[in-house]
Short mmCIF file of C-alpha atoms in Angstrom, two decimals:
data_model
loop_
_atom_site.label_atom_id
_atom_site.label_comp_id
_atom_site.label_asym_id
_atom_site.label_seq_id
_atom_site.Cartn_x
_atom_site.Cartn_y
_atom_site.Cartn_z
CA MET A 22 34.84 -23.32 -40.10
CA ALA A 23 36.61 -25.43 -37.45
CA ASN A 24 38.28 -23.47 -34.71
CA ARG A 25 41.46 -24.59 -33.02
CA TYR A 26 42.22 -24.71 -29.27
CA ASP A 27 45.69 -25.49 -27.93
CA PHE A 28 46.42 -27.38 -24.74
CA THR A 29 49.26 -29.09 -22.87
CA ILE A 30 49.01 -32.27 -20.82
CA THR A 31 49.86 -31.45 -17.19
CA PRO A 32 51.02 -33.88 -14.46
CA ARG A 33 47.53 -34.11 -13.00
CA ASP A 34 46.14 -35.26 -16.39
CA VAL A 35 48.15 -38.47 -16.51
CA ASP A 36 47.97 -41.91 -14.92
CA PHE A 37 50.77 -44.25 -13.83
CA SER A 38 51.79 -44.64 -17.51
CA ARG A 39 52.45 -40.86 -17.74
CA ARG A 40 49.97 -40.59 -20.59
CA ALA A 41 46.72 -38.62 -20.45
CA THR A 42 43.76 -40.51 -19.01
CA LEU A 43 40.46 -40.89 -20.86
CA VAL A 44 38.96 -38.59 -18.22
CA SER A 45 41.41 -35.76 -18.87
CA LEU A 46 41.16 -36.17 -22.65
CA CYS A 47 37.36 -35.80 -22.37
CA ASP A 48 37.86 -32.81 -20.06
CA TYR A 49 39.89 -31.08 -22.79
CA ILE A 50 37.38 -32.01 -25.50
CA LEU A 51 34.55 -30.52 -23.44
CA GLU A 52 36.67 -27.49 -22.58
CA SER A 53 37.21 -26.84 -26.29
CA ALA A 54 33.45 -27.17 -26.83
CA GLY A 55 32.82 -24.58 -24.11
CA LYS A 56 35.41 -22.20 -25.54
CA ASP A 57 34.12 -22.57 -29.07
CA ALA A 58 30.48 -22.09 -28.06
CA ASP A 59 31.61 -18.96 -26.24
CA ALA A 60 33.52 -17.72 -29.30
CA LEU A 61 30.38 -18.20 -31.40
CA GLY A 62 28.30 -16.21 -28.90
CA PHE A 63 26.52 -19.28 -27.51
CA GLY A 64 28.62 -19.91 -24.41
CA LEU A 65 27.18 -20.50 -20.97
CA ARG A 66 27.54 -16.83 -20.10
CA ASN A 67 25.40 -15.92 -23.13
CA LEU A 68 22.79 -18.60 -22.51
CA ILE A 69 22.44 -17.81 -18.81
CA ARG A 70 20.95 -14.41 -19.72
CA GLU A 71 18.08 -16.34 -21.32
CA HIS A 72 17.88 -18.79 -18.39
CA ALA A 73 19.26 -21.48 -20.69
CA ALA A 74 22.14 -23.94 -20.48
CA TRP A 75 23.85 -26.57 -22.64
CA VAL A 76 23.25 -30.20 -21.73
CA LEU A 77 25.38 -33.02 -23.16
CA SER A 78 23.26 -36.04 -24.07
CA ARG A 79 25.68 -38.30 -25.98
CA MET A 80 29.38 -38.50 -26.64
CA ALA A 81 31.62 -40.87 -28.59
CA VAL A 82 35.41 -40.72 -28.56
CA GLU A 83 37.85 -42.88 -30.51
CA ILE A 84 41.43 -42.67 -29.37
CA ARG A 85 44.43 -43.60 -31.54
CA ARG A 86 47.07 -42.42 -29.07
CA TYR A 87 46.85 -40.78 -25.65
CA PRO A 88 49.17 -37.76 -25.44
CA ASP A 89 52.10 -37.91 -23.01
CA GLN A 90 52.75 -35.75 -19.96
CA TYR A 91 53.83 -32.23 -21.04
CA GLU A 92 52.86 -32.96 -24.67
CA CYS A 93 51.30 -30.06 -26.58
CA PHE A 94 48.24 -30.86 -28.66
CA TYR A 95 45.27 -29.10 -30.17
CA ILE A 96 41.59 -29.70 -30.75
CA GLU A 97 39.67 -28.64 -33.83
CA THR A 98 35.94 -28.38 -33.21
CA TRP A 99 32.89 -27.36 -35.23
CA VAL A 100 29.11 -27.63 -35.33
CA GLU A 101 28.01 -30.30 -37.81
CA SER A 102 24.24 -29.91 -37.70
CA VAL A 103 21.29 -28.46 -35.79
CA GLU A 104 17.90 -30.07 -35.35
CA LYS A 105 14.98 -29.03 -33.19
CA LEU A 106 16.07 -30.95 -30.09
CA HIS A 107 19.81 -31.37 -30.49
CA THR A 108 22.93 -30.19 -32.21
CA VAL A 109 25.97 -32.23 -33.25
CA ARG A 110 29.48 -30.95 -32.44
CA ASN A 111 32.59 -32.75 -33.72
CA PHE A 112 36.21 -32.76 -32.62
CA ILE A 113 39.57 -33.83 -33.98
CA VAL A 114 42.41 -33.97 -31.46
CA ARG A 115 45.85 -33.62 -33.08
CA ASP A 116 49.43 -33.68 -31.86
CA ALA A 117 52.06 -31.02 -32.62
CA GLU A 118 52.84 -32.78 -35.94
CA ASP A 119 49.13 -32.61 -36.90
CA ARG A 120 48.66 -36.37 -36.53
CA VAL A 121 45.24 -37.43 -35.30
CA LEU A 122 45.22 -38.49 -31.64
CA ALA A 123 41.45 -38.82 -31.28
CA GLU A 124 38.11 -38.02 -32.87
CA ALA A 125 34.92 -37.26 -30.99
CA CYS A 126 31.27 -36.54 -31.70
CA THR A 127 28.84 -35.01 -29.20
CA TYR A 128 25.08 -34.37 -29.09
CA TRP A 129 23.91 -31.34 -27.13
CA SER A 130 20.58 -29.80 -26.20
CA VAL A 131 19.74 -26.41 -24.76
CA ILE A 132 17.44 -26.49 -21.74
CA ASP A 133 15.53 -23.79 -19.88
CA ILE A 134 17.09 -23.97 -16.39
CA ARG A 135 13.80 -22.87 -14.78
CA ASP A 136 11.71 -25.86 -15.97
CA ARG A 137 14.55 -28.10 -17.34
CA ARG A 138 12.67 -28.37 -20.68
CA VAL A 139 14.52 -28.65 -23.96
CA LYS A 140 14.42 -25.51 -26.12
CA ASP A 141 14.00 -25.54 -29.91
CA LEU A 142 17.49 -24.92 -31.33
CA THR A 143 16.12 -23.89 -34.72
CA GLY A 144 14.79 -20.79 -32.92
CA PHE A 145 18.34 -19.39 -32.73
CA PRO A 146 19.05 -18.07 -36.27
CA LYS A 147 22.59 -16.97 -35.32
CA TYR A 148 23.36 -20.50 -34.21
CA LEU A 149 22.13 -21.88 -37.54
CA GLU A 150 24.83 -19.76 -39.22
CA CYS A 151 27.52 -21.78 -37.37
CA VAL A 152 26.48 -25.07 -38.95
CA THR A 153 29.14 -26.51 -41.28
CA GLY A 154 27.50 -29.79 -42.35
CA GLU A 155 30.90 -31.48 -42.05
CA ALA A 156 30.56 -34.96 -40.51
CA LEU A 157 32.99 -37.45 -39.03
CA SER A 158 32.56 -41.21 -39.39
CA ILE A 159 32.26 -41.51 -35.60
CA LYS A 160 28.73 -41.19 -34.12
CA PRO A 161 27.70 -41.92 -30.53
CA VAL A 162 25.63 -45.10 -30.32
CA ARG A 163 22.67 -45.65 -28.06
CA VAL A 164 23.94 -47.87 -25.25
CA ARG A 165 21.39 -50.36 -23.89
CA PRO A 166 21.34 -50.67 -20.10
CA VAL A 167 22.73 -53.72 -18.32
CA ARG A 168 21.60 -55.17 -15.01
CA PRO A 169 24.37 -57.55 -13.96
CA GLU A 170 26.26 -57.68 -10.66
CA PRO A 171 26.85 -54.27 -9.15
CA ALA A 172 30.46 -53.20 -9.73
CA GLY A 173 30.52 -50.32 -7.25
CA MET A 174 28.76 -47.28 -5.87
CA HIS A 175 29.62 -43.61 -5.44
CA ARG A 176 28.05 -40.94 -3.26
CA VAL A 177 28.14 -37.60 -5.11
CA ALA A 178 30.32 -35.25 -3.04
CA TYR A 179 31.73 -31.72 -3.10
CA THR A 180 34.57 -32.32 -5.57
CA ASP A 181 32.15 -33.91 -8.07
CA ILE A 182 29.96 -30.82 -8.32
CA ASP A 183 30.72 -28.39 -11.14
CA PHE A 184 29.65 -24.86 -12.05
CA ASN A 185 26.22 -26.22 -13.07
CA GLY A 186 25.61 -27.46 -9.52
CA HIS A 187 25.50 -31.13 -10.55
CA ALA A 188 28.07 -33.89 -10.91
CA ASN A 189 30.47 -33.04 -13.74
CA THR A 190 30.16 -35.08 -16.95
CA THR A 191 33.64 -36.52 -16.87
CA ARG A 192 33.19 -37.66 -13.26
CA TYR A 193 30.84 -40.38 -14.51
CA ILE A 194 33.67 -41.72 -16.64
CA GLY A 195 35.99 -41.68 -13.62
CA TRP A 196 33.47 -43.54 -11.43
CA MET A 197 33.20 -46.29 -14.06
CA LEU A 198 36.96 -46.64 -14.53
CA ASP A 199 37.44 -46.71 -10.76
CA THR A 200 35.51 -50.01 -10.51
CA LEU A 201 38.19 -51.75 -12.62
CA PRO A 202 41.36 -53.49 -11.41
CA LEU A 203 44.64 -51.73 -12.19
CA GLU A 204 45.73 -54.65 -14.43
CA GLU A 205 43.01 -53.65 -16.89
CA PHE A 206 44.86 -50.37 -17.50
CA LYS A 207 48.30 -51.98 -17.52
CA GLU A 208 47.44 -54.64 -20.07
CA LYS A 209 44.92 -52.80 -22.23
CA THR A 210 44.14 -49.37 -23.64
CA ILE A 211 40.68 -47.87 -24.04
CA ASP A 212 40.25 -47.06 -27.72
CA ARG A 213 36.57 -46.08 -27.76
CA LEU A 214 33.99 -44.63 -25.38
CA ASP A 215 30.28 -44.18 -26.05
CA ILE A 216 28.33 -42.49 -23.28
CA ASN A 217 24.65 -41.49 -22.98
CA PHE A 218 23.46 -39.10 -20.27
CA MET A 219 19.84 -39.36 -19.14
CA ARG A 220 19.59 -37.61 -15.78
CA GLU A 221 21.83 -35.35 -13.74
CA SER A 222 23.15 -36.29 -10.27
CA MET A 223 23.00 -33.84 -7.40
CA PHE A 224 25.04 -33.62 -4.17
CA GLY A 225 24.52 -36.62 -1.88
CA ALA A 226 22.99 -38.89 -4.54
CA VAL A 227 24.09 -42.51 -4.26
CA VAL A 228 25.04 -43.73 -7.73
CA ASN A 229 25.05 -47.50 -8.34
CA ILE A 230 27.45 -48.69 -11.00
CA ALA A 231 26.71 -51.95 -12.84
CA CYS A 232 29.07 -53.45 -15.39
CA GLU A 233 28.83 -56.24 -17.94
CA ARG A 234 31.76 -57.50 -19.96
CA LYS A 235 31.26 -58.65 -23.55
CA GLU A 236 34.64 -59.78 -24.82
CA GLU A 237 36.73 -56.59 -25.02
CA THR A 238 33.79 -54.26 -24.41
CA LEU A 239 32.58 -53.13 -21.00
CA VAL A 240 29.01 -51.86 -20.73
CA PHE A 241 28.19 -49.72 -17.70
CA SER A 242 24.84 -48.61 -16.33
CA LEU A 243 24.69 -45.93 -13.68
CA THR A 244 21.46 -45.65 -11.71
CA ARG A 245 20.11 -43.85 -8.65
CA GLU A 246 17.39 -45.88 -6.95
CA ASN A 247 15.44 -46.97 -10.04
CA THR A 248 16.35 -43.99 -12.20
CA ALA A 249 18.76 -44.45 -15.11
CA LEU A 250 21.46 -41.75 -15.00
CA CYS A 251 23.95 -42.82 -17.62
CA ASN A 252 24.88 -45.77 -19.84
CA ALA A 253 28.27 -46.20 -21.39
CA MET A 254 30.35 -48.59 -23.42
CA ILE A 255 34.14 -48.79 -23.20
CA ARG A 256 36.14 -50.76 -25.75
CA LEU A 257 39.52 -52.12 -24.68
CA LYS A 258 42.39 -53.04 -26.94
CA PRO A 259 45.16 -55.31 -25.58
CA ASN A 260 48.55 -53.54 -25.48
CA LEU A 261 51.09 -54.88 -27.95
CA MET B 21 65.34 -15.43 -7.88
CA ALA B 22 61.60 -16.23 -7.94
CA ASN B 23 60.34 -17.60 -11.23
CA ARG B 24 56.87 -16.91 -12.54
CA TYR B 25 54.39 -19.43 -14.00
CA ASP B 26 51.13 -18.32 -15.63
CA PHE B 27 47.84 -20.23 -15.49
CA THR B 28 44.13 -19.82 -16.22
CA ILE B 29 41.28 -21.29 -14.19
CA THR B 30 39.35 -23.74 -16.39
CA PRO B 31 35.75 -24.97 -15.92
CA ARG B 32 36.92 -28.22 -14.34
CA ASP B 33 38.85 -26.25 -11.66
CA VAL B 34 35.78 -24.62 -10.15
CA ASP B 35 32.98 -25.67 -7.81
CA PHE B 36 29.32 -24.61 -7.79
CA SER B 37 30.41 -21.05 -6.88
CA ARG B 38 32.41 -20.84 -10.15
CA ARG B 39 35.56 -20.11 -8.18
CA ALA B 40 38.62 -22.35 -8.07
CA THR B 41 38.50 -25.09 -5.44
CA LEU B 42 41.22 -25.58 -2.82
CA VAL B 43 42.10 -28.80 -4.66
CA SER B 44 42.69 -27.09 -8.00
CA LEU B 45 44.59 -24.19 -6.40
CA CYS B 46 46.92 -26.73 -4.75
CA ASP B 47 47.21 -28.56 -8.10
CA TYR B 48 48.49 -25.34 -9.72
CA ILE B 49 50.85 -24.61 -6.81
CA LEU B 50 52.37 -28.09 -7.12
CA GLU B 51 52.48 -27.80 -10.91
CA SER B 52 54.51 -24.57 -10.57
CA ALA B 53 56.84 -26.40 -8.14
CA GLY B 54 57.34 -29.16 -10.71
CA LYS B 55 57.99 -26.71 -13.52
CA ASP B 56 60.41 -24.66 -11.44
CA ALA B 57 62.34 -27.70 -10.20
CA ASP B 58 62.60 -28.76 -13.85
CA ALA B 59 63.82 -25.29 -14.90
CA LEU B 60 66.50 -25.46 -12.19
CA GLY B 61 67.63 -28.89 -13.44
CA PHE B 62 66.12 -30.77 -10.50
CA GLY B 63 62.84 -31.91 -12.05
CA LEU B 64 61.55 -35.45 -11.89
CA ARG B 65 63.11 -36.28 -15.26
CA ASN B 66 66.53 -35.23 -13.92
CA LEU B 67 66.14 -37.06 -10.61
CA ILE B 68 64.90 -40.28 -12.19
CA ARG B 69 68.31 -40.76 -13.79
CA GLU B 70 69.73 -41.04 -10.26
CA HIS B 71 66.81 -43.26 -9.11
CA ALA B 72 65.56 -40.35 -7.02
CA ALA B 73 62.22 -38.55 -6.66
CA TRP B 74 60.75 -35.57 -4.81
CA VAL B 75 58.42 -36.29 -1.91
CA LEU B 76 56.20 -33.61 -0.36
CA SER B 77 56.13 -33.87 3.44
CA ARG B 78 54.31 -30.69 4.53
CA MET B 79 52.33 -27.91 2.91
CA ALA B 80 50.57 -24.80 4.21
CA VAL B 81 48.39 -22.54 2.07
CA GLU B 82 46.66 -19.31 3.08
CA ILE B 83 44.04 -18.08 0.68
CA ARG B 84 42.84 -14.48 0.49
CA ARG B 85 40.68 -14.95 -2.60
CA TYR B 86 39.97 -17.94 -4.83
CA PRO B 87 40.31 -17.00 -8.52
CA ASP B 88 37.19 -17.15 -10.70
CA GLN B 89 36.48 -19.39 -13.69
CA TYR B 90 38.56 -18.22 -16.70
CA GLU B 91 40.61 -15.86 -14.49
CA CYS B 92 44.29 -15.57 -15.39
CA PHE B 93 46.74 -15.68 -12.51
CA TYR B 94 50.37 -16.45 -11.86
CA ILE B 95 52.50 -18.14 -9.26
CA GLU B 96 55.93 -16.95 -8.13
CA THR B 97 57.98 -19.71 -6.54
CA TRP B 98 61.47 -20.06 -5.13
CA VAL B 99 63.62 -22.23 -2.86
CA GLU B 100 63.99 -20.67 0.58
CA SER B 101 66.43 -23.06 2.23
CA VAL B 102 68.05 -26.47 2.07
CA GLU B 103 68.88 -28.72 4.99
CA LYS B 104 70.12 -32.30 5.08
CA LEU B 105 66.68 -33.91 5.06
CA HIS B 106 64.40 -31.30 3.54
CA THR B 107 64.15 -28.16 1.46
CA VAL B 108 61.64 -25.32 1.80
CA ARG B 109 59.89 -23.97 -1.33
CA ASN B 110 57.62 -20.91 -1.15
CA PHE B 111 54.86 -19.61 -3.41
CA ILE B 112 52.94 -16.39 -3.93
CA VAL B 113 49.82 -16.67 -6.10
CA ARG B 114 48.82 -13.36 -7.71
CA ASP B 115 46.01 -12.15 -9.94
CA ALA B 116 46.46 -10.22 -13.19
CA GLU B 117 46.65 -6.97 -11.19
CA ASP B 118 49.49 -8.45 -9.06
CA ARG B 119 47.30 -8.66 -5.96
CA VAL B 120 48.07 -11.60 -3.67
CA LEU B 121 45.51 -14.41 -3.96
CA ALA B 122 47.35 -16.93 -1.81
CA GLU B 123 50.66 -17.76 -0.19
CA ALA B 124 52.05 -21.23 0.34
CA CYS B 125 55.04 -22.94 1.92
CA THR B 126 56.11 -26.55 1.23
CA TYR B 127 58.70 -28.96 2.69
CA TRP B 128 60.18 -31.51 0.30
CA SER B 129 62.63 -34.39 0.56
CA VAL B 130 64.42 -36.36 -2.12
CA ILE B 131 64.17 -40.13 -1.75
CA ASP B 132 65.96 -43.00 -3.46
CA ILE B 133 63.11 -44.83 -5.19
CA ARG B 134 64.90 -48.18 -4.82
CA ASP B 135 64.96 -48.22 -1.00
CA ARG B 136 62.63 -45.20 -0.31
CA ARG B 137 65.35 -43.65 1.93
CA VAL B 138 65.78 -39.91 2.18
CA LYS B 139 68.87 -38.54 0.41
CA ASP B 140 71.10 -35.81 1.81
CA LEU B 141 70.13 -32.64 -0.09
CA THR B 142 73.35 -30.86 0.87
CA GLY B 143 75.10 -33.37 -1.41
CA PHE B 144 73.69 -31.52 -4.48
CA PRO B 145 75.95 -28.42 -4.82
CA LYS B 146 73.98 -27.16 -7.86
CA TYR B 147 70.79 -27.24 -5.82
CA LEU B 148 72.44 -25.21 -3.04
CA GLU B 149 73.01 -22.46 -5.63
CA CYS B 150 69.20 -22.13 -6.03
CA VAL B 151 68.66 -21.18 -2.38
CA THR B 152 67.44 -17.60 -1.94
CA GLY B 153 66.99 -17.42 1.84
CA GLU B 154 63.78 -15.45 1.27
CA ALA B 155 61.09 -16.53 3.74
CA LEU B 156 57.33 -16.01 3.97
CA SER B 157 55.51 -15.62 7.28
CA ILE B 158 53.50 -18.79 6.53
CA LYS B 159 55.04 -22.11 7.69
CA PRO B 160 53.31 -25.51 7.69
CA VAL B 161 52.51 -26.62 11.25
CA ARG B 162 52.75 -30.16 12.55
CA VAL B 163 49.16 -31.40 12.77
CA ARG B 164 48.48 -33.79 15.67
CA PRO B 165 46.32 -36.78 14.79
CA VAL B 166 42.71 -37.06 15.94
CA ARG B 167 40.77 -40.21 16.66
CA PRO B 168 37.12 -39.16 16.75
CA GLU B 169 34.15 -40.62 14.87
CA PRO B 170 35.08 -41.77 11.36
CA ALA B 171 33.87 -39.25 8.78
CA GLY B 172 34.26 -41.46 5.72
CA MET B 173 36.43 -43.89 3.82
CA HIS B 174 37.90 -44.09 0.34
CA ARG B 175 39.31 -47.01 -1.62
CA VAL B 176 42.23 -45.80 -3.75
CA ALA B 177 41.26 -46.36 -7.39
CA TYR B 178 42.57 -45.79 -10.92
CA THR B 179 41.82 -42.07 -11.19
CA ASP B 180 43.63 -41.39 -7.88
CA ILE B 181 46.95 -42.83 -9.09
CA ASP B 182 49.46 -40.37 -10.57
CA PHE B 183 52.71 -40.64 -12.51
CA ASN B 184 54.46 -41.77 -9.31
CA GLY B 185 52.19 -44.82 -9.09
CA HIS B 186 50.60 -43.72 -5.81
CA ALA B 187 47.58 -41.61 -4.88
CA ASN B 188 48.17 -38.01 -5.95
CA THR B 189 48.82 -35.45 -3.19
CA THR B 190 45.82 -33.29 -3.90
CA ARG B 191 43.48 -36.32 -3.88
CA TYR B 192 43.91 -36.47 -0.09
CA ILE B 193 42.54 -32.94 0.12
CA GLY B 194 39.57 -33.94 -2.05
CA TRP B 195 38.80 -37.02 0.07
CA MET B 196 38.70 -34.83 3.20
CA LEU B 197 36.49 -32.16 1.63
CA ASP B 198 34.16 -34.85 0.28
CA THR B 199 33.21 -35.90 3.84
CA LEU B 200 31.67 -32.44 4.45
CA PRO B 201 28.08 -31.32 3.77
CA LEU B 202 27.59 -28.90 0.90
CA GLU B 203 26.36 -26.17 3.32
CA GLU B 204 29.89 -25.98 4.71
CA PHE B 205 31.07 -24.69 1.31
CA LYS B 206 28.05 -22.45 0.79
CA GLU B 207 28.32 -20.68 4.13
CA LYS B 208 32.07 -20.67 4.66
CA THR B 209 35.36 -20.35 2.80
CA ILE B 210 38.53 -22.27 3.56
CA ASP B 211 41.22 -19.69 4.27
CA ARG B 212 44.04 -21.97 5.44
CA LEU B 213 45.21 -25.54 4.94
CA ASP B 214 48.04 -27.30 6.75
CA ILE B 215 48.76 -30.83 5.59
CA ASN B 216 51.41 -33.38 6.65
CA PHE B 217 52.14 -36.47 4.58
CA MET B 218 53.54 -39.53 6.35
CA ARG B 219 52.98 -42.51 4.05
CA GLU B 220 51.93 -43.00 0.44
CA SER B 221 48.74 -44.86 -0.57
CA MET B 222 48.77 -47.46 -3.30
CA PHE B 223 45.99 -48.80 -5.55
CA GLY B 224 43.29 -50.65 -3.60
CA ALA B 225 44.24 -49.24 -0.17
CA VAL B 226 41.23 -48.45 2.02
CA VAL B 227 41.76 -45.02 3.54
CA ASN B 228 39.82 -44.16 6.71
CA ILE B 229 39.06 -40.50 7.20
CA ALA B 230 38.50 -39.18 10.74
CA CYS B 231 37.54 -35.57 11.47
CA GLU B 232 37.35 -33.45 14.60
CA ARG B 233 35.90 -29.95 14.67
CA LYS B 234 37.40 -27.31 16.94
CA GLU B 235 35.38 -24.13 16.42
CA GLU B 236 36.15 -23.04 12.86
CA THR B 237 38.98 -25.51 12.38
CA LEU B 238 38.60 -29.06 11.07
CA VAL B 239 41.35 -31.54 11.89
CA PHE B 240 41.53 -34.64 9.67
CA SER B 241 43.49 -37.86 10.16
CA LEU B 242 43.79 -40.31 7.30
CA THR B 243 44.85 -43.84 8.19
CA ARG B 244 45.13 -47.24 6.55
CA GLU B 245 44.64 -50.04 9.08
CA ASN B 246 46.78 -48.66 11.91
CA THR B 247 49.17 -46.69 9.72
CA ALA B 248 48.98 -42.89 9.71
CA LEU B 249 48.95 -41.60 6.11
CA CYS B 250 48.20 -37.92 6.43
CA ASN B 251 47.03 -35.32 8.97
CA ALA B 252 45.56 -31.99 7.97
CA MET B 253 43.96 -28.89 9.40
CA ILE B 254 41.46 -26.78 7.49
CA ARG B 255 40.42 -23.35 8.76
CA LEU B 256 37.01 -22.05 7.72
CA LYS B 257 35.92 -18.42 7.63
CA PRO B 258 32.18 -17.62 7.55
CA ASN B 259 31.19 -15.82 4.34
CA LEU B 260 30.16 -12.20 4.82
#
């Protein structure tokens, strides 16, 4: 029941190493989710008619290899399960020789955009038909907030704002990475991300970014005033 | 002699209006330039063997309509002329019904990456064969620097750095747009950009962004300490 979506890494997807960044890999994963939801009849354009929208609450990605510039790859994605308040969607990213590049697991809710309340997903019988029950070993963990030294701040601006009118999901990942020195990316590779989204960020919001290092894991907490926006954990693996 | 490159606007290319941003449109224009240079045998992977690289010095874009999310479009591009120190490459962006969405004109040089000196383009006989002589009415103007109130600053970080190891061209456009209030984008549409690049920006550089408004035109000057990096002019048209 998994559907397949094909992509190619473009020059703007890569960093100095000419391999895809974590941000662009997550962009493609979320793009495949959007396309697949649309193919199943539950895309944003379907939901909008019922004043509803998808909201991503958690995501975990494990990366074995980042694809290179101009490399063709594909993403298989499917709905694992549906509960009242959230649904689980999985992903396997594969290269042209079908080798696994990455695996990802995401938790989504549907909200009513008029009152921002979560809708009961079991009330969509057609969506229940999409459930495959097929799980991956990867599951997004709950990341506990940290309150160490601030690592940076970001004021949400025009290029952060997406079609939902709030800061785009993958921007949060970029803001976190942008607090790190370049050596971190030269000497190490991110092999796992866990991210939890609590609140959205609108234009002009000042986002404070705190970071705590625990051996090869970085834990980030993003807050606005005293409101938690997002917590995330990034695991780094030293390059051989 | 124009070659055609096909693209589709993805969710991450659009702003709150669900139309492509100026940044993403310029990303596609530059991607088509890269692909076409490669097809002609003068792509980055060819030049790197001679320790050379393309450098964009000027760009002008006039936009009639920004394509919508998921809209398919294509870009025709060709080399207009070659002189000792620069070559002119033109672009016409068209929608699926062949209507013009945008036109663009770019000036490029080839530098030796060891000493950063400009190479004589007339010394590449195979490149001279690509010249079509076909001009567009649009030509990038020289933008004079402004020194008014600072509009913002940006520290060059990981996600800004591209495969060349410096801040990506279209990031400069994003930094400028990000100094503007959201109303500017709700009430008006950018219908022309002229941008001149003087110096590259490396990781950690603090870029100061100054802006002066002359009626419906915004003139931006980007500097690092007292070094001019980039000047640009953005023309806004009130929405009907």
